[in-house]
Amino acid sequence: MDNRPIGVFDSGIGGLTVLKEIMEQLPDEDIIYFGDTARIPYGTRSKETVIKYSFQCIKFLLSKNIKAIVVACNTASAIALDEAVKAFDIPIIGVIEPGAKAALSSTKNKKIGVIGTSGTINSEAYQTRIRNMDKSMEVIGVSCPLFVQIVEEGWEDTDIAKMTAEKYLLDLKEHNVDTLVLGCTHYPILRYTLSKVMGDNVTLVNPAFETAKAVKEMLREKNLLNNKKIEEKPTYSFYVSDDPEKFRRIGGNFLRKEIRNIQKVDIENL
Amino acid sequence: MDNRPIGVFDSGIGGLTVLKEIMEQLPDEDIIYFGDTARIPYGTRSKETVIKYSFQCIKFLLSKNIKAIVVACNTASAIALDEAVKAFDIPIIGVIEPGAKAALSSTKNKKIGVIGTSGTINSEAYQTRIRNMDKSMEVIGVSCPLFVQIVEEGWEDTDIAKMTAEKYLLDLKEHNVDTLVLGCTHYPILRYTLSKVMGDNVTLVNPAFETAKAVKEMLREKNLLNNKKIEEKPTYSFYVSDDPEKFRRIGGNFLRKEIRNIQKVDIENL
């Protein structure tokens, strides 16, 4: 057993959907979250920059004496995960592998849709991972740039969200996909609207949920679960690299509870 | 007379609306445009970083032997213009001053609305500038984060654009503003939709148009206009710090013509 916290990082606020799933599936674990809000988005950065930033996030979390790291950012998972696993002597899990695996288990007609930011879709991270596991899969990626802002405005259940989803998802519906991967950490907030637009026959895959499952499995296998007494409450600490106020305000909508205990970190000069 | 080109820079693609106005009002001028697409958005950066980036953009343009500089970025105009005017020995014009002046001339009921990105609105750049010129003005700022993406998708005339505008502008309509400043370089593309939502009694102020007017006036005063022969066509060159493809694709919608001659620049290591 290991009672040290789990470290989670993202380029910003979206990783809170991953945090939420870990909190639900591993309610005894303490967690430290770092959101690199000053340098968001990672999606438009060069490969070298994404690796540099990700390593800085990991080093910051390591300074907090954690037992495992979750890369809750799609871009960092796609670009920096392999390098990080090689460079650091600690278990590290990203969001893409668990999401891709779940999509493969879910599809029956071998037609999978993936939605995400332009950066994630153009990187082909999910598409490549899924096809590498099974070449017979047809994977269609669609970037949905408006969704992040719609979620950050708290408009996920409005007509604007529904009409935007109808526009973005039209191609995927016409292609008759039976599985849709929510390849951006913001999108689980939109799942009811997305599900309504796609219809009951399409399974939504939430990589945040799948990643939390993978973390739980890994901790159990490596005997790293927290053996807290049942009456002890877990501790959650939040760090960001820019103004905590926006994080507090929008993050509350992600976690469905008030976020306290947010500290600002100068990530470039640690 | 001075036949060297005018230099224009922006954090990305939005400054093309300023370029378009300069092209129309000064059809004899050659122009060099730099879009710092690798480091967009400036709005979330620290003051020091915005000044550093803006100075790098200016130095790049100076290396092209220009006669004047237009800061076509709201954030850079708000934060770096005064420093730049002190540091460089060349005429430099930003977008905020011309926009603020035009709003003052336009309003009759002294109620002015300003819309922009969260960065521009929270910086209070337009609000402060207008109130400094006339303390009796009531200025209401509203940030409209979805508008940039709506324009970049080419959705400016859709129902989604109209419904989003109705949501964002509701407060301004209730406050009975008679003048609305389009405080983000993307927003002129949305002007028909914005005008429909605000109604005929509200004047839209386009800082891109006002800035081009100010540039023309300044060049005339300083005797720096281009005295090209009438049959000579002007030359437009484009530089960006990231993948030119997105710039080419979306930029075409801004200029209403195809953009050729785009070169990538490594702005951090010039």
Coordinates of C-alpha atoms in Angstrom, one line a residue:
Chain A
M1 CA 0.0 0.0 0.0
D2 CA 1.1 3.6 -0.7
N3 CA -0.6 6.6 0.8
R4 CA 1.1 9.2 -1.3
P5 CA -1.1 11.2 -3.6
I6 CA -1.6 10.7 -7.4
G7 CA -0.4 13.6 -9.6
V8 CA -2.6 14.7 -12.5
F9 CA -1.7 17.4 -15.0
D10 CA -3.3 19.0 -18.0
S11 CA -2.6 22.1 -20.2
G12 CA -5.5 23.8 -18.4
I13 CA -8.9 23.1 -17.0
G14 CA -10.1 20.3 -19.2
G15 CA -8.2 17.6 -17.2
L16 CA -10.7 18.2 -14.4
T17 CA -13.0 15.7 -16.2
V18 CA -10.3 13.1 -15.7
L19 CA -9.8 14.2 -12.1
K20 CA -13.6 13.8 -11.5
E21 CA -13.5 10.2 -12.8
I22 CA -10.5 9.4 -10.6
M23 CA -12.2 10.9 -7.5
E24 CA -15.3 8.8 -8.2
Q25 CA -13.5 5.5 -9.0
L26 CA -10.8 5.9 -6.4
P27 CA -12.5 7.8 -3.5
D28 CA -9.7 7.0 -1.0
E29 CA -6.9 8.6 -3.1
D30 CA -5.4 12.0 -2.4
I31 CA -4.8 13.9 -5.6
I32 CA -2.6 16.8 -6.7
Y33 CA -3.8 18.6 -9.9
F34 CA -1.6 20.9 -12.0
G35 CA -3.2 23.0 -14.8
D36 CA -0.7 24.7 -17.1
T37 CA -3.2 27.6 -17.7
A38 CA -0.5 30.1 -18.6
R39 CA 0.7 28.1 -21.6
I40 CA -2.6 26.6 -22.9
P41 CA -3.2 25.4 -25.6
Y42 CA -0.5 22.8 -26.1
G43 CA -2.2 21.7 -29.4
T44 CA -0.6 24.4 -31.4
R45 CA 3.0 24.0 -30.0
S46 CA 5.9 22.1 -31.6
K47 CA 6.7 18.6 -30.5
E48 CA 9.8 19.8 -28.7
T49 CA 7.8 22.4 -26.8
V50 CA 5.1 20.0 -25.7
I51 CA 7.8 17.6 -24.4
K52 CA 9.5 20.4 -22.6
Y53 CA 6.3 21.7 -21.0
S54 CA 5.2 18.2 -20.1
F55 CA 8.5 17.4 -18.4
Q56 CA 8.2 20.6 -16.4
C57 CA 4.7 19.6 -15.2
I58 CA 6.0 16.1 -14.3
K59 CA 8.9 17.6 -12.3
F60 CA 6.6 19.9 -10.5
L61 CA 4.4 17.0 -9.5
L62 CA 7.4 14.9 -8.5
S63 CA 8.4 17.6 -6.1
K64 CA 5.1 17.0 -4.3
N65 CA 6.1 13.3 -3.5
I66 CA 3.5 11.5 -5.6
K67 CA 3.2 7.8 -6.4
A68 CA 1.9 8.0 -10.0
I69 CA 1.2 10.5 -12.7
V70 CA -1.8 10.9 -15.0
V71 CA -1.3 12.9 -18.2
A72 CA -4.9 14.2 -18.5
C73 CA -4.1 16.2 -21.7
N74 CA -4.7 14.7 -25.1
T75 CA -1.8 16.6 -26.8
A76 CA 0.7 15.8 -24.1
S77 CA -0.5 12.1 -24.1
A78 CA -0.1 11.9 -27.8
I79 CA 3.3 13.6 -28.0
A80 CA 5.2 13.4 -24.7
L81 CA 4.0 10.2 -23.0
D82 CA 6.5 7.7 -24.5
E83 CA 9.4 10.1 -23.8
A84 CA 8.1 10.7 -20.2
V85 CA 7.8 6.9 -19.5
K86 CA 11.4 6.5 -20.6
A87 CA 12.7 9.5 -18.7
F88 CA 11.0 9.2 -15.3
D89 CA 11.0 6.3 -12.8
I90 CA 7.3 6.4 -11.8
P91 CA 4.1 4.9 -13.3
I92 CA 2.7 7.3 -15.9
I93 CA -0.7 6.9 -17.7
G94 CA -2.1 9.0 -20.5
V95 CA -5.7 9.4 -21.8
I96 CA -5.3 8.2 -25.4
E97 CA -4.5 4.5 -25.0
P98 CA -7.5 3.8 -22.6
G99 CA -9.8 5.7 -24.9
A100 CA -8.6 3.9 -28.0
K101 CA -9.0 0.5 -26.3
A102 CA -12.5 1.2 -25.2
A103 CA -13.5 2.3 -28.7
L104 CA -12.2 -1.0 -30.1
S105 CA -14.2 -3.0 -27.5
S106 CA -17.4 -1.0 -28.2
T107 CA -17.7 -1.0 -31.9
K108 CA -19.6 -3.7 -33.8
N109 CA -19.7 -2.3 -37.3
K110 CA -15.9 -1.2 -37.1
K111 CA -16.8 2.4 -37.8
I112 CA -15.5 4.7 -35.1
G113 CA -15.8 8.5 -34.9
V114 CA -13.3 10.6 -33.0
I115 CA -14.0 14.3 -32.1
G116 CA -11.5 16.7 -30.6
T117 CA -9.6 20.0 -31.0
S118 CA -8.0 20.6 -34.4
G119 CA -4.6 19.8 -32.7
T120 CA -5.7 16.4 -31.5
I121 CA -7.6 15.4 -34.7
N122 CA -4.8 16.6 -37.0
S123 CA -2.2 14.7 -35.0
E124 CA -4.2 11.5 -35.8
A125 CA -3.3 10.3 -32.3
Y126 CA -6.5 8.3 -31.7
Q127 CA -6.9 7.3 -35.3
T128 CA -3.4 5.9 -35.5
R129 CA -3.6 4.1 -32.2
I130 CA -6.9 2.4 -33.0
R131 CA -5.7 1.3 -36.5
N132 CA -2.4 0.0 -35.0
M133 CA -4.5 -2.3 -32.8
D134 CA -6.8 -3.4 -35.5
K135 CA -6.2 -2.5 -39.2
S136 CA -9.8 -3.3 -40.2
M137 CA -11.2 -0.3 -38.3
E138 CA -12.5 2.7 -40.2
V139 CA -11.8 5.7 -38.0
I140 CA -13.1 9.2 -38.9
G141 CA -11.8 12.2 -37.1
V142 CA -13.7 15.5 -36.9
S143 CA -12.4 18.6 -35.1
C144 CA -15.0 20.7 -33.2
P145 CA -13.3 24.0 -32.3
L146 CA -16.4 25.6 -30.8
F147 CA -17.1 22.9 -28.2
V148 CA -14.4 24.0 -25.8
Q149 CA -15.7 27.5 -25.6
I150 CA -19.3 26.3 -25.4
V151 CA -18.4 24.3 -22.3
E152 CA -16.4 27.1 -20.8
E153 CA -19.4 29.4 -21.1
G154 CA -21.5 26.8 -19.4
W155 CA -23.8 26.5 -22.5
E156 CA -23.6 22.7 -22.8
D157 CA -27.4 22.3 -22.7
T158 CA -28.5 25.2 -24.9
D159 CA -29.9 25.2 -28.4
I160 CA -26.5 26.7 -29.5
A161 CA -24.8 23.6 -28.3
K162 CA -27.3 21.3 -30.0
M163 CA -27.1 23.2 -33.4
T164 CA -23.3 23.3 -33.3
A165 CA -23.2 19.5 -32.5
E166 CA -25.6 18.8 -35.4
K167 CA -23.3 20.7 -37.8
Y168 CA -20.1 19.0 -36.6
L169 CA -21.5 15.5 -36.3
L170 CA -23.4 15.4 -39.6
D171 CA -20.6 13.6 -41.4
L172 CA -20.2 11.0 -38.7
K173 CA -23.9 10.2 -38.7
E174 CA -23.9 9.9 -42.4
H175 CA -20.9 7.5 -42.1
N176 CA -23.0 5.4 -39.7
V177 CA -20.4 5.2 -36.9
D178 CA -21.6 3.2 -33.9
T179 CA -19.0 4.5 -31.5
L180 CA -17.9 8.1 -30.8
V181 CA -14.7 8.9 -28.9
L182 CA -14.8 12.2 -26.9
G183 CA -11.2 13.0 -27.7
C184 CA -11.0 16.3 -25.8
T185 CA -11.1 16.5 -22.0
H186 CA -13.8 19.2 -22.2
Y187 CA -16.3 17.1 -24.2
P188 CA -17.7 14.8 -21.5
I189 CA -19.5 17.9 -20.2
L190 CA -21.4 17.9 -23.5
R191 CA -22.2 14.2 -23.4
Y192 CA -26.0 14.6 -23.0
T193 CA -26.2 16.9 -26.0
L194 CA -23.9 14.8 -28.1
S195 CA -25.8 11.6 -27.2
K196 CA -29.1 13.3 -28.2
V197 CA -27.6 14.3 -31.6
M198 CA -26.0 11.0 -32.3
G199 CA -28.9 8.9 -31.2
D200 CA -29.3 5.8 -28.9
N201 CA -27.5 3.4 -31.2
V202 CA -24.1 5.2 -30.9
T203 CA -21.9 4.5 -27.9
L204 CA -20.0 7.5 -26.5
V205 CA -16.5 6.6 -25.3
N206 CA -15.2 8.9 -22.5
P207 CA -11.4 8.5 -22.3
A208 CA -11.6 10.3 -18.9
F209 CA -13.6 7.4 -17.5
E210 CA -11.5 4.8 -19.2
T211 CA -8.3 6.4 -17.9
A212 CA -9.5 6.4 -14.3
K213 CA -10.3 2.7 -14.7
A214 CA -6.7 2.1 -16.0
V215 CA -5.3 4.0 -13.1
K216 CA -7.2 1.9 -10.6
E217 CA -6.1 -1.3 -12.3
M218 CA -2.5 -0.2 -12.3
L219 CA -2.5 0.9 -8.7
R220 CA -4.1 -2.4 -7.7
E221 CA -1.6 -4.5 -9.7
K222 CA 1.4 -2.6 -8.3
N223 CA 0.0 -2.7 -4.8
L224 CA 0.0 1.1 -4.6
L225 CA -3.6 1.7 -3.5
N226 CA -4.2 4.1 -0.6
N227 CA -5.3 2.2 2.6
K228 CA -6.8 5.2 4.3
K229 CA -9.2 4.5 7.2
I230 CA -12.8 4.7 6.0
E231 CA -13.6 7.9 8.0
E232 CA -10.6 9.9 6.6
K233 CA -11.5 12.2 3.7
P234 CA -9.2 12.5 0.7
T235 CA -7.2 15.7 0.1
Y236 CA -7.3 17.5 -3.2
S237 CA -4.8 20.2 -4.0
F238 CA -4.9 22.4 -7.1
Y239 CA -2.0 24.3 -8.8
V240 CA -2.2 26.5 -11.9
S241 CA 0.4 28.6 -13.8
D242 CA -1.9 31.6 -14.4
D243 CA -4.6 33.5 -12.6
P244 CA -6.5 31.0 -10.4
E245 CA -9.8 32.9 -10.6
K246 CA -10.9 31.7 -14.1
F247 CA -9.9 28.2 -13.0
R248 CA -12.0 28.4 -9.9
R249 CA -15.0 29.8 -11.8
I250 CA -15.1 27.5 -14.8
G251 CA -13.6 24.5 -12.9
G252 CA -16.5 24.4 -10.6
N253 CA -18.7 23.5 -13.6
F254 CA -16.4 20.6 -14.4
L255 CA -16.3 19.1 -10.9
R256 CA -19.8 20.1 -10.0
K257 CA -18.5 21.4 -6.7
E258 CA -16.5 24.5 -5.5
I259 CA -12.8 24.3 -5.9
R260 CA -10.8 25.6 -3.0
N261 CA -7.1 25.4 -2.3
I262 CA -5.8 26.7 -5.7
Q263 CA -2.2 28.0 -5.7
K264 CA -0.4 29.7 -8.5
V265 CA 3.0 28.3 -9.6
D266 CA 5.7 29.9 -11.7
I267 CA 6.2 26.8 -13.8
E268 CA 8.9 28.3 -16.1
N269 CA 11.2 29.2 -13.2
L270 CA 10.9 26.3 -10.7
Chain B
M1 CA 7.3 60.6 -50.6
D2 CA 8.4 57.1 -49.4
N3 CA 7.9 54.0 -51.4
R4 CA 8.9 51.5 -48.7
P5 CA 6.2 49.2 -47.5
I6 CA 4.0 49.5 -44.4
G7 CA 4.6 46.7 -41.8
V8 CA 1.5 45.2 -40.0
F9 CA 1.6 42.6 -37.3
D10 CA -0.9 40.7 -35.2
S11 CA -0.8 37.7 -32.9
G12 CA -2.4 35.7 -35.7
I13 CA -5.0 36.0 -38.5
G14 CA -7.4 38.6 -37.1
G15 CA -5.2 41.5 -38.1
L16 CA -6.1 40.7 -41.7
T17 CA -9.3 42.8 -41.2
V18 CA -7.0 45.7 -40.5
L19 CA -4.8 44.9 -43.5
K20 CA -8.0 44.7 -45.7
E21 CA -9.0 48.3 -44.7
I22 CA -5.4 49.6 -45.3
M23 CA -5.5 47.9 -48.8
E24 CA -8.8 49.6 -49.6
Q25 CA -8.0 53.1 -48.2
L26 CA -4.3 53.1 -49.3
P27 CA -4.4 51.1 -52.6
D28 CA -0.9 52.3 -53.6
E29 CA 0.9 51.1 -50.6
D30 CA 3.0 47.9 -50.4
I31 CA 2.4 46.0 -47.2
I32 CA 4.3 43.3 -45.2
Y33 CA 2.1 41.3 -42.8
F34 CA 3.4 39.2 -39.9
G35 CA 1.0 36.9 -38.0
D36 CA 2.6 35.4 -34.9
T37 CA 0.4 32.3 -35.3
A38 CA 2.7 30.1 -33.2
R39 CA 2.3 32.2 -30.1
I40 CA -1.4 33.1 -30.4
P41 CA -3.3 34.2 -28.2
Y42 CA -1.4 37.1 -26.7
G43 CA -4.5 37.8 -24.5
T44 CA -3.5 35.3 -21.8
R45 CA 0.2 36.2 -21.6
S46 CA 1.8 38.4 -19.0
K47 CA 2.6 42.0 -19.7
E48 CA 6.4 41.3 -20.0
T49 CA 5.7 38.5 -22.5
V50 CA 3.4 40.6 -24.7
I51 CA 6.0 43.4 -24.8
K52 CA 8.8 40.9 -25.6
Y53 CA 6.7 39.2 -28.4
S54 CA 5.6 42.6 -29.8
F55 CA 9.2 43.8 -29.9
Q56 CA 10.3 40.7 -31.7
C57 CA 7.5 41.3 -34.3
I58 CA 8.6 44.9 -34.8
K59 CA 12.3 43.9 -35.2
F60 CA 11.3 41.4 -37.8
L61 CA 9.3 44.0 -39.7
L62 CA 12.2 46.5 -39.4
S63 CA 14.5 44.0 -41.0
K64 CA 12.2 44.3 -44.1
N65 CA 12.9 48.0 -44.5
I66 CA 9.5 49.4 -43.8
K67 CA 8.4 53.0 -43.2
A68 CA 5.7 52.6 -40.6
I69 CA 4.2 49.9 -38.3
V70 CA 0.6 49.1 -37.6
V71 CA -0.1 47.0 -34.4
A72 CA -3.2 45.2 -35.6
C73 CA -3.6 43.2 -32.4
N74 CA -5.8 44.6 -29.6
T75 CA -3.7 43.0 -26.8
A76 CA -0.4 44.3 -28.2
S77 CA -1.9 47.7 -28.8
A78 CA -3.2 47.9 -25.2
I79 CA 0.0 46.6 -23.6
A80 CA 3.0 47.2 -25.8
L81 CA 2.3 50.3 -27.9
D82 CA 3.5 53.0 -25.5
E83 CA 6.8 51.0 -24.9
A84 CA 7.3 50.4 -28.6
V85 CA 6.8 54.1 -29.5
K86 CA 9.5 54.9 -27.0
A87 CA 11.9 52.2 -28.1
F88 CA 11.7 52.4 -31.9
D89 CA 12.4 55.4 -34.1
I90 CA 9.6 54.8 -36.6
P91 CA 5.9 55.8 -36.7
I92 CA 3.8 53.1 -34.9
I93 CA 0.0 53.1 -34.8
G94 CA -2.3 50.7 -32.8
V95 CA -6.0 49.9 -33.1
I96 CA -7.3 51.0 -29.7
E97 CA -6.9 54.8 -29.9
P98 CA -8.6 55.1 -33.3
G99 CA -11.4 52.8 -32.2
A100 CA -11.9 54.7 -28.9
K101 CA -12.0 58.1 -30.7
A102 CA -14.5 57.0 -33.3
A103 CA -16.8 55.6 -30.5
L104 CA -16.7 59.0 -28.8
S105 CA -17.6 60.9 -32.0
S106 CA -20.4 58.4 -32.7
T107 CA -22.4 58.2 -29.4
K108 CA -25.2 60.6 -28.7
N109 CA -26.6 59.1 -25.5
K110 CA -23.1 58.6 -24.0
K111 CA -23.6 54.8 -23.7
I112 CA -21.0 52.8 -25.5
G113 CA -20.7 49.0 -25.7
V114 CA -17.4 47.3 -26.3
I115 CA -17.1 43.6 -27.3
G116 CA -13.9 41.6 -27.5
T117 CA -12.0 38.6 -26.2
S118 CA -11.9 38.0 -22.5
G119 CA -8.3 39.3 -22.5
T120 CA -9.2 42.6 -24.2
I121 CA -12.4 43.2 -22.1
N122 CA -10.7 42.3 -18.8
S123 CA -7.8 44.6 -19.6
E124 CA -10.3 47.5 -19.8
A125 CA -8.2 48.9 -22.6
Y126 CA -11.1 50.5 -24.6
Q127 CA -13.1 51.3 -21.5
T128 CA -10.2 53.2 -19.8
R129 CA -9.2 55.0 -23.1
I130 CA -12.7 56.2 -23.7
R131 CA -13.3 57.4 -20.1
N132 CA -9.9 59.1 -20.1
M133 CA -11.1 61.2 -23.0
D134 CA -14.5 61.9 -21.6
K135 CA -15.4 61.0 -18.0
S136 CA -19.2 61.3 -18.6
M137 CA -19.2 58.3 -20.9
E138 CA -20.8 55.0 -19.7
V139 CA -18.8 52.2 -21.2
I140 CA -19.9 48.6 -20.9
G141 CA -17.6 45.8 -21.9
V142 CA -18.8 42.3 -22.8
S143 CA -16.4 39.4 -23.7
C144 CA -17.7 37.1 -26.5
P145 CA -15.3 34.1 -26.5
L146 CA -17.3 32.1 -29.2
F147 CA -17.1 34.8 -31.9
V148 CA -13.5 34.1 -32.9
Q149 CA -14.2 30.4 -33.5
I150 CA -17.4 31.2 -35.3
V151 CA -15.5 33.4 -37.7
E152 CA -12.7 30.9 -38.1
E153 CA -15.3 28.2 -39.0
G154 CA -16.8 30.6 -41.6
W155 CA -20.1 30.5 -39.8
E156 CA -20.7 34.2 -39.5
D157 CA -24.0 34.2 -41.3
T158 CA -25.5 31.1 -39.6
D159 CA -28.3 30.8 -37.0
I160 CA -25.6 29.7 -34.6
A161 CA -23.9 33.1 -35.0
K162 CA -27.2 34.9 -34.6
M163 CA -28.3 33.0 -31.5
T164 CA -24.8 33.4 -30.0
A165 CA -24.9 37.2 -30.7
E166 CA -28.3 37.5 -29.2
K167 CA -27.1 35.9 -26.0
Y168 CA -23.9 38.0 -25.7
L169 CA -25.5 41.3 -26.7
L170 CA -28.6 41.1 -24.5
D171 CA -27.1 43.1 -21.7
L172 CA -25.9 45.8 -24.1
K173 CA -29.3 46.1 -25.7
E174 CA -31.0 46.4 -22.3
H175 CA -28.5 49.1 -21.4
N176 CA -29.6 50.9 -24.5
V177 CA -26.1 51.6 -25.9
D178 CA -26.2 53.5 -29.2
T179 CA -22.6 52.6 -30.2
L180 CA -20.9 49.3 -30.3
V181 CA -17.1 49.0 -30.6
L182 CA -15.9 45.7 -32.4
G183 CA -12.9 45.4 -30.0
C184 CA -11.5 42.2 -31.6
T185 CA -10.0 42.0 -35.1
H186 CA -12.1 39.0 -36.0
Y187 CA -15.4 40.7 -35.3
P188 CA -15.8 42.9 -38.5
I189 CA -16.5 39.6 -40.3
L190 CA -19.6 39.3 -38.1
R191 CA -20.8 42.8 -38.6
Y192 CA -24.0 42.0 -40.6
T193 CA -25.1 39.6 -37.9
L194 CA -24.2 41.9 -35.1
S195 CA -26.0 44.8 -36.8
K196 CA -29.1 42.7 -37.3
V197 CA -29.1 41.8 -33.6
M198 CA -28.4 45.3 -32.3
G199 CA -30.8 47.0 -34.6
D200 CA -30.6 50.0 -36.9
N201 CA -30.2 52.6 -34.1
V202 CA -26.9 51.3 -33.0
T203 CA -23.7 52.4 -34.8
L204 CA -21.0 49.7 -35.1
V205 CA -17.5 51.1 -34.7
N206 CA -14.9 49.1 -36.6
P207 CA -11.4 49.9 -35.2
A208 CA -9.8 48.3 -38.3
F209 CA -11.4 50.9 -40.5
E210 CA -10.5 53.7 -38.1
T211 CA -7.0 52.5 -37.9
A212 CA -6.5 52.5 -41.6
K213 CA -7.9 56.1 -41.7
A214 CA -5.3 57.1 -39.0
V215 CA -2.5 55.5 -41.0
K216 CA -3.5 57.4 -44.1
E217 CA -3.6 60.6 -42.2
M218 CA -0.3 60.0 -40.6
L219 CA 1.5 59.1 -43.8
R220 CA 0.1 62.2 -45.5
E221 CA 1.1 64.5 -42.6
K222 CA 4.6 63.1 -42.5
N223 CA 4.8 63.0 -46.3
L224 CA 5.4 59.3 -46.4
L225 CA 2.8 58.3 -49.0
N226 CA 3.8 56.0 -51.8
N227 CA 3.9 57.8 -55.2
K228 CA 3.7 54.7 -57.3
K229 CA 2.7 55.1 -60.9
I230 CA -1.0 54.4 -61.4
E231 CA -0.4 51.2 -63.5
E232 CA 1.9 49.6 -60.9
K233 CA 0.1 47.1 -58.6
P234 CA 1.0 47.0 -54.9
T235 CA 2.9 44.1 -53.4
Y236 CA 1.6 42.2 -50.4
S237 CA 3.8 39.7 -48.5
F238 CA 2.8 37.5 -45.7
Y239 CA 4.9 35.9 -42.9
V240 CA 3.7 33.6 -40.1
S241 CA 5.4 31.9 -37.2
D242 CA 3.5 28.6 -37.6
D243 CA 2.1 26.3 -40.3
P244 CA 1.0 28.7 -43.2
E245 CA -1.8 26.3 -44.3
K246 CA -4.3 27.3 -41.7
F247 CA -3.5 31.0 -42.3
R248 CA -4.0 30.5 -46.1
R249 CA -7.3 28.7 -45.6
I250 CA -8.9 30.9 -43.0
G251 CA -7.2 34.1 -44.1
G252 CA -8.9 33.9 -47.5
N253 CA -12.2 34.4 -45.8
F254 CA -10.9 37.5 -44.1
L255 CA -9.5 39.1 -47.2
R256 CA -12.1 37.7 -49.6
K257 CA -9.3 36.7 -51.9
E258 CA -6.7 34.0 -52.1
I259 CA -3.5 34.6 -50.1
R260 CA -0.3 33.7 -51.8
N261 CA 3.2 34.4 -50.9
I262 CA 3.1 33.2 -47.3
Q263 CA 6.5 32.3 -45.6
K264 CA 7.2 30.7 -42.3
V265 CA 9.5 32.6 -39.9
D266 CA 11.2 31.3 -36.8
I267 CA 10.4 34.4 -34.8
E268 CA 12.0 33.2 -31.5
N269 CA 15.4 32.7 -33.1
L270 CA 15.8 35.5 -35.5

